[in-house]
Short mmCIF file of C-alpha atoms in Angstrom, two decimals:
data_model
loop_
_atom_site.label_atom_id
_atom_site.label_comp_id
_atom_site.label_asym_id
_atom_site.label_seq_id
_atom_site.Cartn_x
_atom_site.Cartn_y
_atom_site.Cartn_z
CA MET A 1 -8.91 -7.88 0.55
CA ASP A 2 -10.90 -4.76 1.74
CA GLY A 3 -9.76 -1.15 3.02
CA GLN A 4 -9.46 -2.57 6.80
CA ALA A 5 -6.55 -4.88 5.68
CA LEU A 6 -4.95 -2.01 3.81
CA ALA A 7 -4.90 0.13 6.63
CA VAL A 8 -3.32 -2.45 8.68
CA ALA A 9 -0.59 -2.46 6.56
CA GLY A 10 -0.15 1.76 6.58
CA PHE A 11 -1.97 2.29 3.75
CA GLU A 12 -4.83 4.18 5.62
CA GLN A 13 -7.16 6.37 3.45
CA ALA A 14 -9.46 7.34 6.38
CA ASP A 15 -10.18 7.03 9.83
CA PRO A 16 -13.05 4.99 10.80
CA ALA A 17 -15.28 6.68 12.99
CA PRO A 18 -14.22 6.52 16.51
CA SER A 19 -16.72 5.19 19.29
CA SER A 20 -15.80 8.24 21.53
CA SER A 21 -14.52 11.67 20.43
CA PRO A 22 -10.44 11.49 21.14
CA SER A 23 -9.00 14.70 22.47
CA VAL A 24 -6.77 16.85 20.00
CA ASN A 25 -3.60 15.32 21.55
CA GLU A 26 -4.45 12.02 20.60
CA ARG A 27 -5.46 12.71 17.35
CA ARG A 28 -1.77 14.43 16.47
CA GLU A 29 -0.36 11.31 18.37
CA ARG A 30 -2.36 8.64 15.89
CA ARG A 31 -1.67 11.06 13.06
CA LYS A 32 1.90 11.23 13.61
CA ASP A 33 2.21 7.17 14.43
CA ARG A 34 0.82 6.75 11.30
CA ALA A 35 2.61 8.88 9.16
CA LEU A 36 5.63 7.55 10.90
CA LEU A 37 4.57 4.06 9.61
CA ARG A 38 3.66 5.34 6.31
CA LYS A 39 7.31 6.86 5.70
CA ASN A 40 9.36 4.11 7.21
CA VAL A 41 7.85 0.99 5.87
CA LEU A 42 9.72 -0.60 3.41
CA HIS A 43 8.08 -3.68 2.63
CA GLY A 44 6.39 -6.47 4.97
CA GLU A 45 3.50 -8.88 4.94
CA VAL A 46 0.79 -9.29 7.14
CA VAL A 47 -1.85 -12.08 7.76
CA VAL A 48 -5.54 -11.00 8.25
CA GLN A 49 -8.79 -12.31 9.05
CA THR A 50 -11.09 -12.10 6.58
CA LYS A 51 -15.13 -11.69 6.97
CA ASP A 52 -15.83 -15.26 6.04
CA GLY A 53 -13.45 -16.21 8.46
CA GLY A 54 -10.58 -17.37 6.42
CA THR A 55 -7.26 -15.61 6.15
CA THR A 56 -5.40 -13.47 3.62
CA THR A 57 -2.08 -12.45 3.39
CA VAL A 58 -1.56 -8.64 2.83
CA ALA A 59 1.80 -7.43 1.36
CA VAL A 60 3.10 -3.97 1.26
CA GLN A 61 5.96 -2.44 -0.38
CA ARG A 62 7.75 0.95 -0.94
CA GLY A 63 10.76 2.13 -3.42
CA GLU A 64 11.76 3.06 -6.74
CA VAL A 65 9.69 1.54 -9.99
CA THR A 66 12.56 -0.33 -11.97
CA ALA A 67 10.45 -1.70 -14.33
CA ILE A 68 6.75 -1.43 -15.70
CA ASP A 69 4.74 -2.86 -18.26
CA ASP A 70 1.02 -3.41 -19.19
CA SER A 71 0.58 -6.23 -16.46
CA SER A 72 3.30 -5.55 -13.74
CA VAL A 73 5.52 -3.17 -11.96
CA THR A 74 8.85 -3.92 -10.32
CA VAL A 75 9.51 -2.21 -7.05
CA LYS A 76 13.07 -2.15 -5.62
CA SER A 77 13.01 -1.12 -1.76
CA THR A 78 16.22 1.11 -0.44
CA ASP A 79 17.50 -2.05 1.41
CA GLY A 80 17.40 -3.80 -1.90
CA TYR A 81 14.72 -6.14 -1.68
CA THR A 82 12.85 -6.30 -4.86
CA ALA A 83 9.65 -7.42 -6.01
CA THR A 84 7.37 -7.86 -9.02
CA TRP A 85 3.79 -6.87 -8.72
CA THR A 86 1.00 -8.03 -11.17
CA PHE A 87 -1.66 -5.59 -11.76
CA GLY A 88 -4.88 -7.13 -10.11
CA ASP A 89 -8.38 -6.72 -11.44
CA LYS A 90 -9.37 -4.19 -9.01
CA LEU A 91 -5.97 -1.95 -9.19
CA ARG A 92 -6.13 1.63 -8.27
CA VAL A 93 -2.96 3.91 -9.11
CA VAL A 94 -3.22 7.29 -7.36
CA GLU A 95 -0.68 10.29 -7.88
CA ARG A 96 -1.39 13.45 -6.23
CA ARG A 97 -4.49 12.03 -4.75
CA ASN A 98 -6.12 11.60 -8.27
CA THR A 99 -6.63 8.23 -10.05
CA VAL A 100 -4.07 7.66 -12.87
CA GLN A 101 -3.71 4.80 -15.29
CA PRO A 102 -0.57 2.11 -14.16
CA SER A 103 0.97 3.51 -17.89
CA ASP A 104 1.34 6.89 -16.19
CA ILE A 105 4.03 5.48 -14.01
CA THR A 106 7.73 5.47 -15.09
CA PRO A 107 10.57 4.07 -13.84
CA GLY A 108 12.64 5.87 -11.36
CA THR A 109 9.30 6.74 -9.59
CA GLN A 110 8.80 6.37 -6.05
CA VAL A 111 5.58 4.42 -5.22
CA GLY A 112 3.97 2.44 -2.39
CA VAL A 113 2.65 -0.70 -3.62
CA ALA A 114 -0.16 -2.79 -1.34
CA GLY A 115 -2.00 -6.45 -2.57
CA ALA A 116 -1.99 -9.91 -1.81
CA LYS A 117 0.27 -12.50 -1.73
CA ASP A 118 -0.90 -15.50 -3.86
CA GLY A 119 1.83 -18.07 -3.18
CA ASP A 120 4.91 -16.76 -4.39
CA LYS A 121 3.31 -14.07 -6.18
CA TYR A 122 2.02 -10.52 -5.29
CA VAL A 123 -0.96 -8.84 -6.72
CA ALA A 124 -1.25 -5.36 -6.64
CA ARG A 125 -4.24 -3.60 -5.77
CA LEU A 126 -3.21 -0.23 -5.02
CA ILE A 127 -0.30 1.82 -5.97
CA LEU A 128 0.27 5.41 -4.17
CA VAL A 129 2.63 8.01 -5.72
CA PRO A 130 3.31 10.08 -2.45
CA LEU A 131 3.29 13.85 -2.73
CA ARG A 132 6.66 15.21 -2.44
#
């Protein structure tokens, strides 16, 4: 799963270089749209095409951590949807724009999680603790 797949799901960290320079108003509108997507997405899945022509399912969820241990985190969204995410090999946890360890997250913390869906299991690749 690459950065483009995460960006499609609202976890964009940087804009790719545009082919032409958008106007100031166009940039503002894009930022508003991305912010709206980031703030309002509760959970979901999208199927994206991989570089080798296959597909992968990218899943995202926002909500409150209800449980966490050495290998997984359980998140409950505001609509009641709950999922347990196992930690992937390339997991990155970001809080206040700094990389932290999963053990730094405690129950009750609001997070955004993105990763792959493998069968009926979710594998976290990115956990973001949003700025308040």
